[in-house]
Amino acid sequence: MFYKEIHENKNKILVLFIVFFAVYAFLIISKDQVNELFDNIYYNENSEIIQKFIGNTDNFSEKLKGFEFYNISQWYGKNLGQFIPFLGIIFGFSVFSKEKEKNTISFLITRIKRKTIFIKKYIYNILSGVLLVFIFDLFPLITSFFVNEKFSLNIFGIYTFSHIMVFFFWYSISVFFSVVLSDSIKSFLGSLIVFIITVSLGFLPFLGFLNSYFFMQNPYYMTAFNVLYIAVISLAFVFLSEKIFIKKDY
Amino acid sequence: MSVLEIKNLKKVYISGQRVLKKINFKTESGEVLSVIGPNGAGKTTTIKSIMKIIGYSGEIFYNGKVITVSDVIKDFVYLPENKELYESYRVNDLIWMFSETDKRIDSDTLIKDLKNNGIDIYKRVRKLSNGQKSLLYILTVLNTEASVYLLDEPLNSLDPIIRNDVIKRIRKLSYQDKIIIYTSHILSDVETISDRVVILNNGKILEDDYLDNIKSKYSAVCTGNQTGDFIKNSFFSYNINENEYIYYFRDYSDYPENSEKINISFEDIFNALIRGDKNVL
């Protein structure tokens, strides 16, 4: 069954790797231009107005010239960070719904126990997604060797942990929709709607924990409650998905 | 010898639609049982219930015990009505994946069978014709070592030559003491292949008997428009012209004097049973 999952997902994984690799390469190549751009903004005569838009910019322009800060803000926080929930959804939304949609599910469920199918499909897809996220998170660390810059392992560890947690969260939610809705487009849209709702609600006082970006952009402020919240909700969705999949009429 | 028995099988979908209304039948190894009926009769639902693809109420017994998922996975094989396969695979890769998923599939014989039927095993599944895709699925099922074969519309989209071959293969399985449950719309195939027939309509069984018994059980007469007791015994009638009617009977031989007994085919019986369903039950 793992062979089947690899065969069916290899193109998706390859395309994602190429896209993210290209984005990171572009980010590194264009570092000087980005620094120059921020210098212009920072020392511009209208800098006060601009600073109001981009928040506290004390030394921001200077800090951005450092390899470590540049990678944290532009890769972990921005380009990779903002796509982590979508990566979770991309890996999860079609895990089961595609089989139903294409009428291939009957081949599997009449030959393998549903619990085994669920576990194998769930695990394969989460492992391949987590591995990909891990590789993307490794990019700054690997690059630091080539450009002879310092990049803290601690930073890599904490950001990778937060990315994997958020990936797990959105992957589990989209797998749930994939089981319940039996239609890939609806499953994708369902996950997306939940994402929009939670991120929007996260702007309200005391509901900040609902916003996934809170964990990823401030992983140093992540509390045990935050980690527990993500883990419990994700596991609850996994449990529910499995129960529904085992009982569902196909 | 294996025995499969369905008792009071009911299926109500979440929408409230009652697809099966307490159906009962039994079949045993060495027998080809055809489940036939019009669209929406409940044929596929019956098969899916046996395969535990859908939930149901009632009981299904396999060799005297309530059927379990393990029984199904170990002893049953299912050919669905929608014979969709994994289109991105090459045929040979697909067969490898199949045989890894289900060790009961004899992949060597399957590949030989496919080559004999002109299927290029290096082609991608999506590039095969619809008939070839169906054949690939059918041959996969027929090359699976099982005790019970549930074949939902197996002959759809096959050309007549391959159709005959598949019919022969299905018959051969019955000689090997397998249980075969087969559904079809094509009554000529049903007549060729079946030992017993269950006729379903609106989730109810209208007839469950050996094919020969069904053929001899029913009769029809052609006569003028009748009134009185004669009509009560007929379950279906239709007018062939202004003055003549055909009346169908079940186990009835006391025809009126002015009537003429007519020869009826299995197809006539089937049509009369379905169209006269309200009168029968």
Short mmCIF file of C-alpha atoms in Angstrom, two decimals, chain A residues 14 25 29 39 43 57 63 74 96-97 136 144 162 169 172 174 179 181 185 188 197 199 208-209 224:
data_model
loop_
_atom_site.label_atom_id
_atom_site.label_comp_id
_atom_site.label_asym_id
_atom_site.label_seq_id
_atom_site.Cartn_x
_atom_site.Cartn_y
_atom_site.Cartn_z
CA LEU A 14 8.26 16.62 -6.60
CA ALA A 25 16.96 30.01 -4.02
CA ILE A 29 19.94 35.31 -4.53
CA ASP A 39 17.23 50.62 3.40
CA TYR A 43 15.78 56.04 5.33
CA THR A 57 11.18 48.88 12.44
CA LYS A 63 18.99 43.19 11.28
CA GLN A 74 11.75 35.94 5.07
CA PHE A 96 -9.72 9.40 0.92
CA SER A 97 -12.01 11.57 -1.20
CA PHE A 136 12.21 23.01 3.64
CA SER A 144 24.58 28.60 6.04
CA SER A 162 6.06 24.75 15.21
CA PHE A 169 -3.17 20.25 12.66
CA SER A 172 -5.74 16.19 10.26
CA SER A 174 -8.38 18.18 5.85
CA VAL A 179 -13.43 11.20 4.79
CA LEU A 181 -17.27 14.77 2.12
CA ILE A 185 -13.05 19.91 -4.21
CA PHE A 188 -10.42 21.29 -0.05
CA ILE A 197 -12.68 31.26 10.01
CA VAL A 199 -7.50 32.85 11.28
CA GLY A 208 -5.46 34.38 19.29
CA PHE A 209 -4.69 30.69 19.87
CA ALA A 224 2.25 24.21 26.79
#
